[in-house]
Amino acid sequence: MKLKTMNKTTRSNMITYAMVIIAFVIVQIMLGTGNISSRLQGQLVPICAYIVMAISLNLTVGVLGELSLGHAGFMSAGAFSGIVVASCLSQNTSNEILVLVLSMLVGGVVAAIVGVIVGVPVLRLSGDYLAIVTLAFGEIIKGIVNNLYVGLDGSGLHISLIKNTLQMDGGKVLINGPMGLTGIPRIASFTVGFILIMVCLFVIFNLVNSKSGRAIMALRDNKIAAQSVGINITNYKLMAFVISAAMAGMAGVLFAANFSTVVASKFDFNTSILILVFVVLGGLGNMRGSIIAATVLTVLPEVLRSFSDYRMLVYAVVLIVMMLATNNPTLKNGLNLAWSKIAGLFRKNTEKGEQANV
Amino acid sequence: MSFLSNLISGISLGSVYAIIALGYTMVYGIAKMLNFAHGDVIMVGAYICFFATMRYGMHPIIGVLLSMIVCTLLGIVIDRLAYKPLRQAPALAVLITAIGMSYFLQNSAQLLWTSSPKVFQSVIGNGSIKLFDGALSISYVTLVTIVVCIVIMIGLVLFVNKTKIGKSMRAVSEDKGAAQLMGINVNTTISLTFAIGSALAAIAGVLLCSAYPTLTPTTGAMPGIKAFTAAVFGGIGSIPGALIGGILLGIIEIFAKAYITTQLSDAIVFAVLIVVLIVKPTGLLGKKISEKV
């Protein structure tokens, strides 16, 4: 298929796929030739996880149009359930990829179930009230996981809440309350992260271009009009919300499997906000923007590490200035004008150059 | 007796939440934005008071006044620099800017005052009143917090309902365009709302740190979120709603800690919030907004 004959959406989607693939290939080459700092190397899997988080949240915020402030809660639910499965499986099999894929599936399913439990009451609300309830659910999930104890021994899994009352003969503790997940099999790899991104992109692009996707976007643009043409609001809202939650769960498993210990408070309100920042900076409903924003904003604090003390301050200033520059009419027009002048300058130069050549 | 003592400390904690929630609810009512940086203004207020009274030995009242003045100015500056240019922008853009402002304040505080916790000595004194032959003791901090909250609440309701500025605030929250046509300066009114909210945040910061004396650059974050939920709980945009929401939230939190479990108290608070919002989707005192086609 030729690039020019495709319709606009398909072309845009193809560019996004191509961008991810090219980025993957470049990083692989850099890894092969050793041109990548060890610190950045450690960031590769988290970047993949954050990208999946960003595009999945973009499905809720950008495509469905509902603000969610508790996306990290789904990541947490997925991460903790998935890693428990991974720990159990890795005792019986040594095939890391298989273990990772299975645990990701379990994490995704658990997060989807949590998504249904959260979504059914939450999606009746709208606007800021919905936002605050998602925030509340995120905090509840964090609170519960923070007090969860899970152990594994010969006779199976032991679970207790609030107090550590696990009665185990030998075996090992998998989730140790506030200490979080311990002894995680570190099975995450950059390649699996890349595949997860591609799969999620594929699902989202196809969803958005389907009948359901158009229904979801119609809901976002005008709820009453959508309702009057017979779109079932609750079903479609729940559908987008649950798919988004399942992806967040899978990203959580990927994220957790990159570290040997993960605490529940890692997935708190601040993480939800961080992901939301990726989505808004990248552009609502724009998956490519989310991917770029997630990558740049995860790498930025690492690059700024030489400033160490000032890096989060710079990050905050960048955030505010970016929002002002893209949303304030005066500044935006000024920037556009400046940009067109610079572009005009180059164009003149090249024209002159061409004339000289002639 | 322990029930009564828990109830009183719940009301006291709730009073602090209510004062913070007022700032959220007023700004939301007028500018229709969630000011995420509000929690961090509390922290700044507490730091200013800490340095004024502990480092430079000023009288506590001067310390509180100074921190109120600084926070008021801070609130106006934040509004002018970050929020005013975005009055016409989509709500999410303003939300992200507010989050950026919150990061900015936290990290500035960390640079200026380091992240090591400061021990805040109560500006009110450590004494307590003993009732029922000493079976029930109420600290001065608790009493003063409750009294201050009631005074602020009465003052604010009178201010909003009786004064001309209050009337213009109500007009702006009702309909910005119409208010402007009636000769109300919308930007000044919004700035004034930020100023009042920030001054209240300073008071809340001092009261909060008098009761819970550890002061770090992130001190304001969690109370900020809780007060925000309190504002939604009572019906965001409503001043009496902020009071009721705040106090209920404080009581629920203390009771959950005392009778159920300390570790899950936050989760229980949020669970109650969810139940309330499901039953009454615009909060306890929120107005029902009918949708127009």
Coordinates of N, CA and C in Angstrom, one line a residue, chain B residues 66-270:
Chain B
L66 N 2.4 37.4 59.7 CA 3.4 37.5 58.7 C 3.1 36.4 57.6
S67 N 2.9 35.2 58.1 CA 2.7 34.1 57.2 C 1.4 34.3 56.4
M68 N 0.4 34.9 57.0 CA -0.8 35.2 56.2 C -0.5 36.2 55.1
I69 N 0.3 37.2 55.4 CA 0.6 38.2 54.4 C 1.4 37.6 53.3
V70 N 2.5 36.8 53.6 CA 3.3 36.2 52.6 C 2.5 35.2 51.7
C71 N 1.6 34.4 52.3 CA 0.8 33.5 51.6 C -0.2 34.3 50.7
T72 N -0.8 35.4 51.2 CA -1.7 36.1 50.3 C -1.0 36.6 49.1
L73 N 0.2 37.2 49.3 CA 1.0 37.7 48.1 C 1.3 36.5 47.2
L74 N 1.7 35.4 47.8 CA 2.1 34.2 47.0 C 0.9 33.8 46.2
G75 N -0.3 33.8 46.8 CA -1.5 33.4 46.1 C -1.8 34.3 44.9
I76 N -1.6 35.6 45.1 CA -1.9 36.5 44.0 C -0.9 36.4 42.9
V77 N 0.4 36.2 43.3 CA 1.5 36.0 42.3 C 1.2 34.8 41.5
I78 N 0.9 33.7 42.2 CA 0.6 32.4 41.4 C -0.5 32.6 40.4
D79 N -1.6 33.3 40.9 CA -2.7 33.5 40.0 C -2.3 34.3 38.8
R80 N -1.5 35.4 39.0 CA -1.2 36.3 38.0 C -0.2 35.6 37.0
L81 N 0.8 34.9 37.5 CA 1.8 34.3 36.6 C 1.2 33.1 35.9
A82 N 0.6 32.2 36.6 CA 0.3 30.9 36.0 C -1.1 30.7 35.6
Y83 N -2.1 31.2 36.3 CA -3.5 30.9 36.0 C -4.2 32.0 35.2
K84 N -3.8 33.3 35.4 CA -4.5 34.3 34.6 C -4.3 34.2 33.1
P85 N -3.1 33.8 32.6 CA -3.0 33.7 31.2 C -3.8 32.6 30.6
L86 N -4.3 31.7 31.5 CA -5.1 30.5 31.0 C -6.6 30.6 31.3
R87 N -7.1 31.8 31.5 CA -8.5 31.9 31.8 C -9.4 31.2 30.7
Q88 N -9.0 31.3 29.5 CA -9.9 30.8 28.4 C -9.5 29.4 28.0
A89 N -8.4 28.9 28.6 CA -7.9 27.6 28.2 C -8.7 26.4 28.7
P90 N -8.6 25.2 28.1 CA -9.4 24.1 28.6 C -9.0 23.7 30.0
A91 N -9.9 23.1 30.8 CA -9.8 22.9 32.2 C -8.5 22.0 32.5
L92 N -8.3 21.1 31.6 CA -7.1 20.2 31.8 C -5.8 20.9 31.8
A93 N -5.7 21.9 30.9 CA -4.4 22.6 30.8 C -4.2 23.4 32.1
V94 N -5.3 24.0 32.6 CA -5.1 24.7 33.9 C -4.8 23.7 35.0
L95 N -5.4 22.6 35.0 CA -5.1 21.6 36.0 C -3.6 21.2 36.0
I96 N -3.0 20.9 34.8 CA -1.6 20.6 34.7 C -0.7 21.7 35.2
T97 N -1.1 23.0 34.8 CA -0.4 24.1 35.3 C -0.3 24.2 36.8
A98 N -1.5 23.9 37.4 CA -1.6 23.9 38.9 C -0.7 22.8 39.5
I99 N -0.7 21.6 38.8 CA 0.2 20.6 39.3 C 1.7 21.0 39.2
G100 N 2.0 21.7 38.0 CA 3.4 22.2 37.9 C 3.7 23.2 39.0
M101 N 2.8 24.0 39.3 CA 3.0 25.0 40.4 C 3.2 24.3 41.7
S102 N 2.5 23.2 41.9 CA 2.6 22.4 43.2 C 4.0 21.8 43.3
Y103 N 4.5 21.2 42.2 CA 5.9 20.7 42.1 C 6.9 21.8 42.4
F104 N 6.6 23.0 41.7 CA 7.5 24.1 41.9 C 7.7 24.6 43.3
L105 N 6.5 24.7 44.0 CA 6.6 25.2 45.4 C 7.3 24.1 46.3
Q106 N 6.9 22.8 46.1 CA 7.6 21.8 46.9 C 9.1 21.8 46.7
N107 N 9.5 21.9 45.4 CA 10.9 21.8 45.2 C 11.7 23.1 45.6
S108 N 11.0 24.2 45.4 CA 11.6 25.5 45.9 C 11.8 25.3 47.4
A109 N 10.8 24.8 48.1 CA 10.9 24.7 49.6 C 12.0 23.8 49.9
Q110 N 12.2 22.7 49.1 CA 13.2 21.8 49.4 C 14.6 22.4 49.3
L111 N 14.8 23.3 48.3 CA 16.0 24.0 48.0 C 16.3 25.0 49.1
L112 N 15.2 25.8 49.5 CA 15.4 26.9 50.4 C 15.6 26.3 51.8
W113 N 14.8 25.4 52.2 CA 14.7 25.0 53.6 C 15.2 23.5 53.8
T114 N 15.7 22.9 52.9 CA 16.1 21.4 52.9 C 15.0 20.5 53.2
S115 N 15.2 19.2 53.0 CA 14.0 18.3 53.2 C 14.1 17.7 54.6
S116 N 15.1 18.1 55.4 CA 15.1 17.5 56.8 C 13.9 18.1 57.6
P117 N 13.2 17.2 58.3 CA 12.0 17.7 59.0 C 12.3 18.7 60.1
K118 N 11.5 19.7 60.2 CA 11.6 20.7 61.2 C 10.6 20.4 62.3
V119 N 10.9 20.6 63.6 CA 10.0 20.3 64.6 C 9.3 21.6 65.0
F120 N 8.0 21.7 64.7 CA 7.2 22.9 64.8 C 6.7 22.9 66.2
Q121 N 7.1 24.0 67.0 CA 6.5 24.1 68.3 C 5.2 24.8 68.3
S122 N 4.2 24.3 68.9 CA 2.9 24.9 68.8 C 2.9 26.3 69.2
V123 N 2.2 27.2 68.4 CA 2.2 28.6 68.7 C 1.1 28.9 69.8
I124 N 0.4 27.9 70.2 CA -0.7 28.1 71.1 C -0.3 27.7 72.5
G125 N 0.7 26.9 72.7 CA 1.1 26.4 74.0 C 0.6 25.0 74.2
N126 N 1.2 24.3 75.1 CA 1.0 22.9 75.2 C 0.0 22.5 76.3
G127 N -0.6 23.4 77.0 CA -1.5 23.1 78.1 C -2.8 22.4 77.6
S128 N -3.6 22.0 78.6 CA -4.9 21.4 78.2 C -5.9 21.7 79.3
I129 N -7.1 21.6 79.0 CA -8.2 21.7 79.9 C -8.6 20.3 80.4
K130 N -8.8 20.2 81.7 CA -9.2 18.9 82.2 C -10.7 19.0 82.6
L131 N -11.5 18.1 82.1 CA -12.9 18.0 82.5 C -13.2 16.7 83.1
F132 N -14.3 16.6 83.8 CA -14.8 15.3 84.5 C -13.7 14.7 85.3
D133 N -13.1 15.5 86.2 CA -12.0 15.1 87.1 C -10.9 14.5 86.3
G134 N -10.5 15.1 85.2 CA -9.4 14.7 84.5 C -9.6 13.5 83.6
A135 N -10.8 13.0 83.5 CA -11.1 11.9 82.6 C -11.0 12.3 81.2
L136 N -11.3 13.6 80.9 CA -11.3 14.1 79.5 C -10.4 15.3 79.5
S137 N -9.3 15.2 78.7 CA -8.5 16.4 78.6 C -8.5 16.9 77.1
I138 N -8.7 18.2 77.0 CA -8.7 18.8 75.7 C -7.6 19.8 75.6
S139 N -6.7 19.6 74.6 CA -5.5 20.5 74.6 C -6.0 21.8 74.0
Y140 N -5.2 22.9 74.3 CA -5.6 24.2 73.9 C -5.6 24.3 72.3
V141 N -4.6 23.5 71.7 CA -4.5 23.5 70.3 C -5.9 23.1 69.7
T142 N -6.4 22.0 70.2 CA -7.7 21.5 69.7 C -8.8 22.6 69.8
L143 N -8.8 23.2 71.0 CA -9.9 24.2 71.3 C -9.7 25.4 70.3
V144 N -8.5 25.9 70.2 CA -8.3 27.1 69.4 C -8.6 26.7 67.9
T145 N -8.2 25.6 67.5 CA -8.5 25.2 66.1 C -10.0 25.2 65.8
I146 N -10.8 24.7 66.7 CA -12.2 24.6 66.5 C -12.8 26.0 66.5
V147 N -12.3 26.9 67.5 CA -12.8 28.2 67.6 C -12.5 29.0 66.3
V148 N -11.2 28.9 65.9 CA -10.8 29.7 64.7 C -11.6 29.3 63.5
C149 N -11.9 28.0 63.4 CA -12.6 27.5 62.2 C -14.0 28.1 62.3
I150 N -14.7 28.1 63.4 CA -16.0 28.7 63.5 C -16.0 30.2 63.2
V151 N -15.0 30.9 63.7 CA -14.9 32.3 63.5 C -14.7 32.6 62.0
I152 N -13.8 31.9 61.4 CA -13.5 32.1 60.0 C -14.8 31.8 59.1
M153 N -15.5 30.7 59.5 CA -16.7 30.4 58.7 C -17.7 31.4 58.8
I154 N -18.0 31.9 60.1 CA -19.0 33.0 60.2 C -18.6 34.2 59.4
G155 N -17.3 34.6 59.6 CA -16.8 35.8 59.0 C -17.0 35.7 57.4
L156 N -16.6 34.5 56.9 CA -16.6 34.4 55.5 C -18.0 34.4 54.9
V157 N -19.0 33.7 55.6 CA -20.4 33.7 55.2 C -20.9 35.1 55.1
L158 N -20.6 35.9 56.2 CA -21.0 37.3 56.3 C -20.4 38.1 55.1
F159 N -19.1 37.9 54.9 CA -18.4 38.6 53.9 C -19.0 38.4 52.5
V160 N -19.2 37.1 52.2 CA -19.7 36.8 50.9 C -21.2 37.2 50.7
N161 N -22.0 37.2 51.8 CA -23.4 37.5 51.6 C -23.7 39.0 51.8
K162 N -22.9 39.7 52.6 CA -23.3 41.1 53.0 C -22.5 42.2 52.3
T163 N -21.2 41.9 52.0 CA -20.4 43.0 51.4 C -20.6 43.1 49.9
K164 N -20.1 44.2 49.4 CA -20.2 44.5 47.9 C -19.3 43.5 47.2
I165 N -18.0 43.4 47.8 CA -17.1 42.5 47.1 C -17.6 41.1 47.1
G166 N -18.2 40.7 48.2 CA -18.8 39.4 48.3 C -19.9 39.2 47.2
K167 N -20.6 40.2 47.0 CA -21.7 40.1 46.0 C -21.1 39.9 44.6
S168 N -20.0 40.7 44.4 CA -19.4 40.6 43.1 C -18.8 39.2 42.9
M169 N -18.3 38.6 44.0 CA -17.7 37.2 43.9 C -18.8 36.2 43.5
R170 N -20.0 36.4 44.2 CA -21.1 35.5 43.9 C -21.5 35.7 42.4
A171 N -21.5 37.0 42.0 CA -21.9 37.2 40.6 C -21.0 36.6 39.6
V172 N -19.6 36.7 39.9 CA -18.7 36.1 39.0 C -18.8 34.6 38.9
S173 N -19.1 34.0 40.1 CA -19.2 32.5 40.1 C -20.5 32.1 39.4
E174 N -21.5 32.9 39.3 CA -22.7 32.6 38.7 C -22.6 32.7 37.1
D175 N -22.0 33.8 36.7 CA -21.9 34.0 35.2 C -20.9 35.1 35.0
K176 N -19.7 34.6 34.5 CA -18.6 35.6 34.3 C -18.9 36.7 33.3
G177 N -19.5 36.3 32.2 CA -19.8 37.3 31.2 C -20.8 38.3 31.6
A178 N -21.9 37.9 32.2 CA -22.9 38.8 32.7 C -22.3 39.7 33.8
A179 N -21.4 39.2 34.7 CA -20.8 40.0 35.7 C -20.0 41.1 35.1
Q180 N -19.2 40.7 34.1 CA -18.4 41.7 33.4 C -19.2 42.8 32.8
L181 N -20.4 42.5 32.3 CA -21.2 43.5 31.7 C -21.8 44.4 32.7
M182 N -21.9 43.9 34.0 CA -22.5 44.8 35.0 C -21.4 45.6 35.7
G183 N -20.2 45.6 35.1 CA -19.1 46.5 35.5 C -18.2 45.9 36.6
I184 N -18.3 44.5 36.8 CA -17.4 43.9 37.8 C -16.1 43.5 37.1
N185 N -15.0 43.9 37.8 CA -13.7 43.5 37.3 C -13.5 42.0 37.6
V186 N -13.6 41.1 36.6 CA -13.6 39.7 36.9 C -12.2 39.3 37.4
N187 N -11.1 39.8 36.7 CA -9.8 39.4 37.1 C -9.4 39.8 38.5
T188 N -9.8 41.0 38.9 CA -9.6 41.4 40.3 C -10.3 40.5 41.3
T189 N -11.6 40.2 41.0 CA -12.3 39.4 41.9 C -11.7 38.0 42.0
I190 N -11.2 37.4 40.9 CA -10.6 36.1 41.0 C -9.3 36.2 41.8
S191 N -8.5 37.3 41.6 CA -7.3 37.4 42.4 C -7.6 37.6 43.9
L192 N -8.7 38.3 44.2 CA -9.1 38.5 45.6 C -9.4 37.1 46.2
T193 N -10.1 36.3 45.4 CA -10.5 35.0 45.9 C -9.2 34.2 46.2
F194 N -8.3 34.2 45.3 CA -7.0 33.5 45.6 C -6.3 34.1 46.8
A195 N -6.4 35.4 47.0 CA -5.8 36.0 48.2 C -6.4 35.5 49.5
I196 N -7.8 35.5 49.5 CA -8.5 35.0 50.7 C -8.1 33.5 51.0
G197 N -8.2 32.7 49.9 CA -8.0 31.3 50.0 C -6.6 31.1 50.6
S198 N -5.6 31.8 50.1 CA -4.2 31.6 50.5 C -4.0 32.1 51.9
A199 N -4.6 33.2 52.3 CA -4.5 33.6 53.7 C -5.1 32.5 54.6
L200 N -6.2 31.9 54.2 CA -6.8 30.9 55.1 C -5.8 29.7 55.1
A201 N -5.2 29.4 53.9 CA -4.2 28.3 53.9 C -3.1 28.5 54.9
A202 N -2.7 29.8 55.1 CA -1.6 30.0 56.0 C -2.1 29.7 57.4
I203 N -3.3 30.1 57.8 CA -3.8 29.8 59.1 C -3.9 28.3 59.3
A204 N -4.4 27.6 58.2 CA -4.5 26.1 58.3 C -3.2 25.5 58.5
G205 N -2.2 26.0 57.8 CA -0.8 25.5 58.0 C -0.3 25.6 59.4
V206 N -0.5 26.8 60.0 CA 0.0 26.9 61.4 C -0.8 26.0 62.3
L207 N -2.1 25.9 62.1 CA -2.9 25.1 63.0 C -2.5 23.6 62.8
L208 N -2.4 23.2 61.6 CA -2.0 21.8 61.3 C -0.7 21.4 61.9
C209 N 0.3 22.3 61.8 CA 1.6 22.0 62.3 C 1.7 22.1 63.8
S210 N 0.7 22.9 64.4 CA 0.7 23.0 65.9 C 0.2 21.6 66.4
A211 N -0.7 21.0 65.7 CA -1.3 19.7 66.2 C -0.3 18.5 65.8
Y212 N 0.2 18.6 64.6 CA 1.1 17.5 64.1 C 2.4 18.2 63.7
P213 N 3.4 18.2 64.7 CA 4.5 19.1 64.6 C 5.6 18.8 63.6
T214 N 5.5 17.8 62.8 CA 6.6 17.6 61.8 C 6.4 18.4 60.6
L215 N 7.4 19.2 60.2 CA 7.2 20.1 59.0 C 8.3 19.7 57.9
T216 N 7.8 19.3 56.8 CA 8.7 19.0 55.6 C 8.1 19.6 54.4
P217 N 8.9 19.7 53.3 CA 8.3 20.3 52.1 C 7.1 19.6 51.5
T218 N 6.8 18.4 52.0 CA 5.6 17.7 51.5 C 4.5 17.6 52.5
T219 N 4.6 18.4 53.6 CA 3.6 18.4 54.6 C 2.2 18.7 54.1
G220 N 2.2 19.6 53.1 CA 0.9 20.1 52.7 C 0.2 19.1 51.7
A221 N 0.9 18.2 51.1 CA 0.3 17.4 50.0 C -0.9 16.6 50.5
M222 N -0.7 15.7 51.5 CA -1.8 14.8 51.9 C -3.0 15.6 52.5
P223 N -2.8 16.5 53.4 CA -3.9 17.3 53.9 C -4.6 18.0 52.8
G224 N -3.8 18.5 51.8 CA -4.4 19.1 50.6 C -5.3 18.2 49.9
I225 N -4.9 17.0 49.6 CA -5.8 16.0 48.9 C -7.0 15.7 49.8
K226 N -6.8 15.6 51.1 CA -8.0 15.2 52.0 C -9.0 16.4 52.0
A227 N -8.4 17.6 52.1 CA -9.3 18.8 52.1 C -10.1 18.9 50.8
F228 N -9.4 18.6 49.7 CA -10.0 18.6 48.4 C -11.2 17.7 48.4
T229 N -11.0 16.4 48.9 CA -12.1 15.5 48.9 C -13.2 16.0 49.9
A230 N -12.7 16.7 50.9 CA -13.7 17.2 51.9 C -14.6 18.2 51.1
A231 N -14.0 19.1 50.3 CA -14.7 20.1 49.6 C -15.7 19.4 48.6
V232 N -15.3 18.3 47.9 CA -16.2 17.6 47.0 C -17.3 16.9 47.8
F233 N -16.9 16.4 49.0 CA -17.8 15.7 49.9 C -19.0 16.6 50.2
G234 N -18.7 17.8 50.6 CA -19.7 18.8 51.0 C -20.4 19.4 49.8
G235 N -19.9 19.2 48.6 CA -20.5 19.9 47.5 C -19.6 21.0 47.1
I236 N -18.8 20.8 46.1 CA -17.8 21.8 45.8 C -18.4 23.1 45.3
G237 N -17.9 24.3 45.8 CA -18.4 25.6 45.4 C -19.3 26.1 46.6
S238 N -19.6 25.3 47.5 CA -20.5 25.7 48.6 C -19.7 25.9 49.9
I239 N -19.8 27.1 50.5 CA -19.0 27.4 51.7 C -19.4 26.5 52.9
P240 N -20.7 26.5 53.3 CA -21.2 25.6 54.4 C -20.8 24.1 54.1
G241 N -20.9 23.8 52.8 CA -20.5 22.4 52.4 C -19.1 22.1 52.8
A242 N -18.2 23.0 52.6 CA -16.8 22.8 52.9 C -16.6 22.5 54.4
L243 N -17.4 23.3 55.2 CA -17.3 23.1 56.7 C -17.8 21.7 57.1
I244 N -19.0 21.4 56.5 CA -19.6 20.1 56.9 C -18.7 18.9 56.4
G245 N -18.3 19.0 55.1 CA -17.4 18.0 54.5 C -16.2 17.8 55.3
G246 N -15.5 19.0 55.6 CA -14.2 18.9 56.4 C -14.4 18.2 57.7
I247 N -15.4 18.7 58.5 CA -15.6 18.1 59.8 C -16.0 16.6 59.8
L248 N -16.9 16.3 58.9 CA -17.2 14.9 58.8 C -16.0 14.0 58.4
L249 N -15.2 14.5 57.5 CA -14.0 13.8 57.1 C -13.1 13.6 58.2
G250 N -12.9 14.7 59.0 CA -12.0 14.6 60.2 C -12.5 13.6 61.2
I251 N -13.8 13.6 61.5 CA -14.4 12.7 62.5 C -14.2 11.2 62.0
I252 N -14.5 11.0 60.7 CA -14.4 9.7 60.1 C -13.0 9.2 60.2
E253 N -12.1 10.0 59.9 CA -10.7 9.6 59.9 C -10.2 9.2 61.3
I254 N -10.6 10.1 62.3 CA -10.1 9.8 63.7 C -10.8 8.5 64.2
F255 N -12.1 8.3 63.9 CA -12.9 7.2 64.4 C -12.3 5.9 63.7
A256 N -12.0 6.0 62.4 CA -11.5 4.8 61.7 C -10.1 4.4 62.4
K257 N -9.3 5.5 62.7 CA -8.1 5.2 63.4 C -8.3 4.5 64.7
A258 N -9.2 5.0 65.5 CA -9.4 4.6 66.9 C -10.1 3.2 66.9
Y259 N -11.1 3.0 66.1 CA -11.9 1.8 66.3 C -11.7 0.7 65.3
I260 N -11.2 1.1 64.1 CA -11.1 0.0 63.1 C -9.6 -0.3 62.9
T261 N -8.9 0.4 62.2 CA -7.5 0.2 62.0 C -6.7 1.4 61.6
T262 N -5.5 1.6 62.1 CA -4.8 2.8 61.7 C -4.4 2.8 60.3
Q263 N -3.9 1.6 59.9 CA -3.3 1.5 58.5 C -4.3 1.8 57.4
L264 N -5.6 1.4 57.6 CA -6.5 1.5 56.5 C -7.4 2.8 56.7
S265 N -7.0 3.7 57.6 CA -7.9 4.8 57.9 C -8.1 5.7 56.6
D266 N -7.0 5.9 55.9 CA -7.2 6.7 54.7 C -8.1 6.0 53.7
A267 N -8.0 4.7 53.5 CA -8.8 4.0 52.6 C -10.3 4.1 53.0
I268 N -10.5 4.0 54.4 CA -11.9 4.1 54.8 C -12.5 5.5 54.5
V269 N -11.7 6.5 54.8 CA -12.2 7.9 54.5 C -12.6 8.0 53.0
F270 N -11.7 7.5 52.1 CA -12.0 7.6 50.7 C -13.2 6.7 50.3

